[in-house]
Amino acid sequence: MPRYAQLVLGPAGSGKSTYCSSMVKHGEAIRRTINVVNLDPAAEHFDYPVFADIRELIELDDAMDDKELHFGPNGGLIFCMEYFERNLEWLQGQLGDEEDDYFLFDCPGQIELYTHVPVMRRLVEQLQNWNFHICGVFLIDSQFCVEQSKFLAGMLTALSSMIQLEIPFIHVLSKVDLLSKKDKRKLQKYTDPDVYQLANEEDSHQTNPKNSFLSKYRHLNKALANVIYDYSLVKFYTLDISEEDSITDLLMQIDLSIQYGEDHDVKEPREMDEENENDDGVHDVYNNDVDND
Ligand SMILES: Nc1nc2c(ncn2[C@@H]2O[C@H](COP(=O)(O)OP(=O)(O)OP(=O)(O)O)[C@@H](O)[C@H]2O)c(=O)[nH]1
Ligand SMILES: [Mg+2]
């Protein structure tokens, strides 16, 4: 049986670590073990139990304090991740080899790690060699996406990671609990598959008629929206961590993308009844309701 992994990606502060912590808590509620691996050498605080921690291999301070290397925070991070890439057997030892295990990898936020440096791609290839089904979960802070041009810019960032990694991607607009009702309504159009409509909308901050670049930008936005629409490249899901249903729905989409649960035994109705009698009412929706049609 395979193992399963989510690479939790996204810009700095987009909510990756909070997402991991919410998924672990949700897993506890539905009696499902979800382990989190910290891959951020600069991380300092965790709200989730850390299954494995890159800082045991290398920490950002190791690179920045080195008298010969003289790295700043960004160069130091790249150095740490390249060191990690050369020592992936460390990760293999940490992950063990239990079938059916489910991991979240809480990744650093620096975008160059996904677009310029091959470390994440190498990680993906190695995880696939270790029999993992992997999906990228790309978070973007929904507060920055209420305006159309920012949403498109966020989408392009997500797209560049997707092109590099070549794995299924789920795109998530995070922190929806922080939005006003009006902004939540605005956001609905982005989760609608018809991104095309965005191309014809005016952006609220692009209203200066004297701005000679305006029409060029409009054309660019329109062209980008068309590409994304024509190739069905990106679909966004929203995440409101204060709503259990929102987490359930998102996890279900992710599980579908990595085929989690498909190899689980289909239980006979009598078996399920017996199990439910011994249980306090909470059950694993995927394990018990597997539909192998
Ligand atoms: N209200 C609310 N706050 C959130 C949510 N997600 C994250 N935050 C807050 O946003 C800030 C950044 O969240 P993190 O989870 O640390 O973000 P991150 O992407 O892991 O950040 P880096 O690891 O630094 O790239 C923290 O103050 C969180 O408490 C959310 O869904 N709702
Ligand atoms: Mg984090």
Coordinates of C-alpha atoms and ligand atoms in Angstrom, one line a residue:
M1 CA 0.0 0.0 0.0
P2 CA 1.2 3.5 -0.7
R3 CA 1.8 6.3 1.7
Y4 CA 0.3 9.8 1.4
A5 CA 1.7 13.3 1.6
Q6 CA 0.6 16.9 1.3
L7 CA 3.3 19.5 0.5
V8 CA 1.9 22.6 2.2
L9 CA 3.2 25.6 0.2
G10 CA 2.5 29.3 -0.2
P11 CA 4.0 32.7 0.4
A12 CA 5.3 33.8 3.9
G13 CA 2.5 34.2 6.4
S14 CA -0.2 32.7 4.1
G15 CA -1.2 30.3 6.9
K16 CA 0.7 27.1 6.2
S17 CA 1.6 26.2 9.8
T18 CA -1.9 27.1 11.0
Y19 CA -3.4 24.9 8.3
C20 CA -1.2 22.0 9.4
S21 CA -2.3 22.5 13.0
S22 CA -6.0 22.7 12.0
M23 CA -5.7 19.5 9.9
V24 CA -4.0 17.6 12.9
K25 CA -6.9 18.7 15.2
H26 CA -9.4 17.7 12.6
G27 CA -7.7 14.4 12.2
E28 CA -7.9 13.8 15.9
A29 CA -11.6 14.5 15.9
I30 CA -12.3 12.0 13.1
R31 CA -9.7 9.5 14.5
R32 CA -7.3 9.7 11.8
T33 CA -3.5 10.1 12.3
I34 CA -2.1 13.0 10.4
N35 CA 1.7 13.6 11.0
V36 CA 3.4 16.9 10.4
V37 CA 7.0 17.3 9.2
N38 CA 8.6 20.7 9.7
L39 CA 10.7 21.6 6.6
D40 CA 11.3 25.2 7.6
P41 CA 14.8 25.6 9.1
A42 CA 13.8 29.1 10.4
A43 CA 10.7 28.0 12.2
E44 CA 10.5 28.7 15.9
H45 CA 7.1 27.8 17.2
F46 CA 4.6 25.0 16.4
D47 CA 1.0 24.5 17.3
Y48 CA 1.1 20.9 16.3
P49 CA 3.1 17.9 17.5
V50 CA 6.2 17.8 15.3
F51 CA 6.7 14.3 13.8
A52 CA 10.1 15.2 12.3
D53 CA 12.0 18.5 12.2
I54 CA 14.5 19.7 9.6
R55 CA 16.1 21.8 12.4
E56 CA 17.6 18.6 13.8
L57 CA 19.5 18.3 10.5
I58 CA 20.2 22.0 10.0
E59 CA 19.0 25.4 11.3
L60 CA 19.0 28.8 9.7
D61 CA 21.2 30.2 12.5
D62 CA 23.8 27.5 11.6
A63 CA 24.1 29.1 8.1
M64 CA 23.9 32.7 9.2
D65 CA 26.3 32.5 12.1
D66 CA 29.0 30.7 10.0
K67 CA 32.0 33.1 9.9
E68 CA 33.0 31.9 6.3
L69 CA 29.6 31.8 4.7
H70 CA 28.2 35.2 5.9
F71 CA 24.7 34.4 4.7
G72 CA 21.7 36.7 5.3
P73 CA 18.3 35.2 6.0
N74 CA 17.3 34.4 2.4
G75 CA 20.7 33.0 1.2
G76 CA 20.9 31.1 4.5
L77 CA 17.6 29.5 3.8
I78 CA 18.6 28.4 0.3
F79 CA 21.9 27.0 1.8
C80 CA 19.9 25.0 4.4
M81 CA 17.5 23.6 1.8
E82 CA 20.4 22.6 -0.5
Y83 CA 22.0 20.9 2.5
F84 CA 18.7 19.1 3.1
E85 CA 18.6 18.1 -0.6
R86 CA 22.0 16.4 -0.2
N87 CA 20.8 14.6 2.9
L88 CA 17.4 13.3 2.0
E89 CA 18.3 9.9 3.6
W90 CA 17.9 11.7 6.9
L91 CA 14.2 12.3 6.0
Q92 CA 13.8 8.7 4.9
G93 CA 15.0 7.6 8.3
Q94 CA 12.6 9.9 10.0
L95 CA 9.5 8.9 8.0
G96 CA 10.0 5.2 8.5
D97 CA 8.2 2.8 6.2
E98 CA 4.8 2.2 7.6
E99 CA 2.2 1.6 4.9
D100 CA -0.7 4.0 4.7
D101 CA 0.9 6.7 6.8
Y102 CA -0.3 10.3 6.1
F103 CA 2.1 13.3 6.3
L104 CA 1.9 17.0 5.9
F105 CA 5.1 18.8 5.0
D106 CA 5.1 22.3 6.5
C107 CA 7.3 24.1 4.0
P108 CA 9.1 27.5 4.1
G109 CA 7.4 30.5 2.4
Q110 CA 10.2 31.7 0.1
I111 CA 8.9 31.4 -3.4
E112 CA 12.3 30.9 -5.0
L113 CA 12.4 27.5 -3.4
Y114 CA 9.7 26.3 -5.8
T115 CA 10.6 28.3 -8.9
H116 CA 14.5 28.6 -9.1
V117 CA 16.0 26.0 -6.8
P118 CA 15.5 22.3 -7.5
V119 CA 15.2 21.1 -3.9
M120 CA 11.4 20.8 -3.8
R121 CA 11.4 18.9 -7.1
R122 CA 14.0 16.6 -5.8
L123 CA 12.0 16.1 -2.6
V124 CA 8.9 15.2 -4.7
E125 CA 10.9 12.7 -6.8
Q126 CA 12.3 11.1 -3.8
L127 CA 9.0 10.8 -2.0
Q128 CA 7.5 9.2 -5.1
N129 CA 10.4 6.7 -5.1
W130 CA 9.4 5.9 -1.5
N131 CA 5.9 5.1 -2.7
F132 CA 4.2 8.3 -1.6
H133 CA 1.1 9.7 -3.4
I134 CA 1.8 13.5 -3.2
C135 CA -0.3 16.6 -3.6
G136 CA 0.7 20.2 -3.4
V137 CA -1.6 22.4 -1.2
F138 CA -0.9 26.0 -2.1
L139 CA -2.2 28.6 0.3
I140 CA -2.8 32.2 -0.5
D141 CA -4.1 34.7 2.0
S142 CA -7.6 35.5 0.9
Q143 CA -7.3 39.1 2.3
F144 CA -4.9 39.9 -0.5
C145 CA -7.1 38.4 -3.2
V146 CA -10.2 40.4 -3.0
E147 CA -8.9 42.6 -5.8
Q148 CA -8.8 41.0 -9.2
S149 CA -5.2 41.9 -10.2
K150 CA -3.9 40.6 -6.9
F151 CA -5.8 37.4 -7.3
L152 CA -4.3 36.9 -10.7
A153 CA -0.8 37.6 -9.4
G154 CA -1.4 35.0 -6.6
M155 CA -2.7 32.6 -9.2
L156 CA 0.5 33.0 -11.3
T157 CA 2.7 32.4 -8.2
A158 CA 0.8 29.2 -7.5
L159 CA 1.0 28.2 -11.2
S160 CA 4.8 28.6 -11.3
S161 CA 5.2 26.2 -8.4
M162 CA 2.7 23.8 -10.1
I163 CA 4.7 23.8 -13.3
Q164 CA 7.9 23.1 -11.4
L165 CA 6.6 20.2 -9.3
E166 CA 4.3 18.4 -11.7
I167 CA 2.1 16.9 -9.0
P168 CA -1.7 17.5 -8.4
F169 CA -2.3 20.8 -6.8
I170 CA -5.1 22.1 -4.6
H171 CA -5.2 25.9 -4.3
V172 CA -6.6 27.3 -1.1
L173 CA -7.7 30.8 -0.2
S174 CA -6.9 30.9 3.5
K175 CA -8.0 33.0 6.5
V176 CA -11.6 33.4 5.2
D177 CA -12.7 33.8 8.8
L178 CA -11.0 37.3 8.7
L179 CA -13.1 38.6 5.8
S180 CA -16.1 40.8 6.0
K181 CA -19.4 39.5 4.5
K182 CA -18.9 41.8 1.5
D183 CA -15.4 40.5 0.8
K184 CA -16.6 36.9 1.3
R185 CA -19.2 37.5 -1.5
K186 CA -16.5 39.0 -3.7
L187 CA -14.3 35.9 -3.2
Q188 CA -17.1 33.6 -4.4
K189 CA -16.3 34.6 -8.0
Y190 CA -12.8 33.3 -7.7
T191 CA -13.8 29.9 -6.5
D192 CA -16.2 29.7 -9.4
P193 CA -14.5 27.8 -12.3
D194 CA -15.4 30.6 -14.7
V195 CA -12.3 32.6 -14.2
Y196 CA -12.9 34.1 -17.6
Q197 CA -15.3 36.6 -16.2
L198 CA -12.4 38.1 -14.3
A199 CA -10.8 39.2 -17.5
N200 CA -13.6 41.6 -18.2
E201 CA -13.8 43.2 -14.8
E202 CA -12.2 46.4 -13.8
D203 CA -10.0 46.5 -10.8
S204 CA -11.0 49.0 -8.1
H205 CA -7.4 50.4 -7.8
Q206 CA -6.9 50.8 -11.6
T207 CA -9.2 53.7 -12.3
N208 CA -6.9 56.5 -13.3
P209 CA -7.7 57.3 -17.0
K210 CA -4.4 59.1 -17.4
N211 CA -2.5 56.0 -16.7
S212 CA -1.2 55.0 -20.1
F213 CA -0.3 51.5 -18.9
L214 CA -3.8 50.8 -17.8
S215 CA -5.1 49.4 -21.0
K216 CA -1.9 47.3 -21.4
Y217 CA -2.4 45.8 -17.9
R218 CA -6.0 45.1 -18.7
H219 CA -5.0 43.3 -21.8
L220 CA -2.4 41.4 -19.9
N221 CA -4.9 40.4 -17.1
K222 CA -7.4 39.3 -19.8
A223 CA -4.8 37.2 -21.6
L224 CA -3.7 35.6 -18.3
A225 CA -7.2 34.8 -17.3
N226 CA -7.9 33.3 -20.7
V227 CA -4.9 31.0 -20.5
I228 CA -5.9 29.9 -17.0
Y229 CA -9.5 29.3 -18.1
D230 CA -8.6 27.6 -21.4
Y231 CA -6.4 25.1 -19.8
S232 CA -8.5 24.6 -16.6
L233 CA -5.2 25.3 -14.7
V234 CA -6.2 26.5 -11.4
K235 CA -9.3 26.1 -9.2
F236 CA -9.4 27.7 -5.7
Y237 CA -11.1 26.3 -2.6
T238 CA -11.7 28.5 0.4
L239 CA -10.7 27.6 3.9
D240 CA -12.3 29.0 7.0
I241 CA -10.6 27.2 9.9
S242 CA -13.4 28.3 12.3
E243 CA -15.8 26.1 10.3
E244 CA -15.3 22.3 10.7
D245 CA -17.2 21.7 7.4
S246 CA -14.8 23.9 5.5
I247 CA -11.8 21.7 6.7
T248 CA -13.8 18.5 6.0
D249 CA -14.6 19.5 2.4
L250 CA -11.0 20.6 1.7
L251 CA -9.5 17.4 3.1
M252 CA -11.9 15.4 1.0
Q253 CA -10.8 17.2 -2.2
I254 CA -7.1 16.6 -1.3
D255 CA -7.7 13.0 -0.4
L256 CA -9.4 12.5 -3.8
S257 CA -6.4 14.0 -5.6
I258 CA -4.0 11.5 -4.0
Q259 CA -6.5 8.6 -4.0
Y260 CA -6.4 8.3 -0.2
G261 CA -8.8 5.7 1.0
E262 CA -9.2 3.9 -2.4
D263 CA -7.1 0.9 -1.2
H264 CA -8.9 0.6 2.1
D265 CA -11.1 -2.5 2.5
V266 CA -14.8 -2.0 1.8
K267 CA -16.6 -3.0 4.9
E268 CA -19.7 -5.2 5.0
P269 CA -22.7 -3.4 6.6
R270 CA -22.7 -5.8 9.5
E271 CA -19.0 -5.1 10.2
M272 CA -19.8 -1.4 10.1
D273 CA -22.7 -1.8 12.6
E274 CA -20.5 -3.7 15.0
E275 CA -17.8 -1.0 14.7
N276 CA -20.3 1.8 15.3
E277 CA -21.6 0.2 18.4
N278 CA -18.1 0.3 19.9
D279 CA -17.7 3.9 18.9
D280 CA -18.8 7.2 20.4
G281 CA -20.4 8.4 17.3
V282 CA -17.4 9.9 15.5
H283 CA -16.2 7.9 12.5
D284 CA -13.9 8.2 9.7
V285 CA -15.9 9.3 6.7
Y286 CA -13.5 7.9 4.2
N287 CA -12.7 4.5 5.8
N288 CA -16.3 3.6 6.4
D289 CA -17.9 5.0 3.4
V290 CA -15.4 4.0 0.8
D291 CA -17.1 3.8 -2.6
N292 CA -15.0 1.8 -5.1
D293 CA -17.3 2.2 -8.0
Ligands
LIG1 N1 -7.7 34.3 11.8 C1 -6.9 33.5 11.2 N2 -5.5 33.7 11.3 C2 -4.7 32.9 10.6 C3 -5.1 31.8 9.8 N3 -4.1 31.2 9.3 C4 -3.0 31.9 9.8 N4 -3.4 32.9 10.6 C5 -2.5 33.8 11.3 O1 -1.6 34.4 10.3 C6 -0.2 34.4 10.8 C7 0.7 33.6 10.0 O2 0.2 32.2 10.0 P1 1.2 31.0 9.8 O3 0.4 29.8 9.9 O4 2.4 31.1 10.7 O5 1.7 31.3 8.3 P2 2.9 30.5 7.6 O6 2.4 30.5 6.1 O7 3.2 29.2 8.2 O8 4.1 31.5 7.7 P3 5.6 31.3 7.4 O9 6.0 29.9 7.9 O10 6.3 32.4 8.1 O11 5.8 31.4 5.9 C8 -0.3 33.9 12.3 O12 -0.5 35.0 13.1 C9 -1.6 33.1 12.3 O13 -2.2 33.0 13.6 C10 -6.6 31.6 9.7 O14 -7.1 30.8 8.9 N5 -7.4 32.5 10.3
MG2 MG 5.0 28.4 9.0

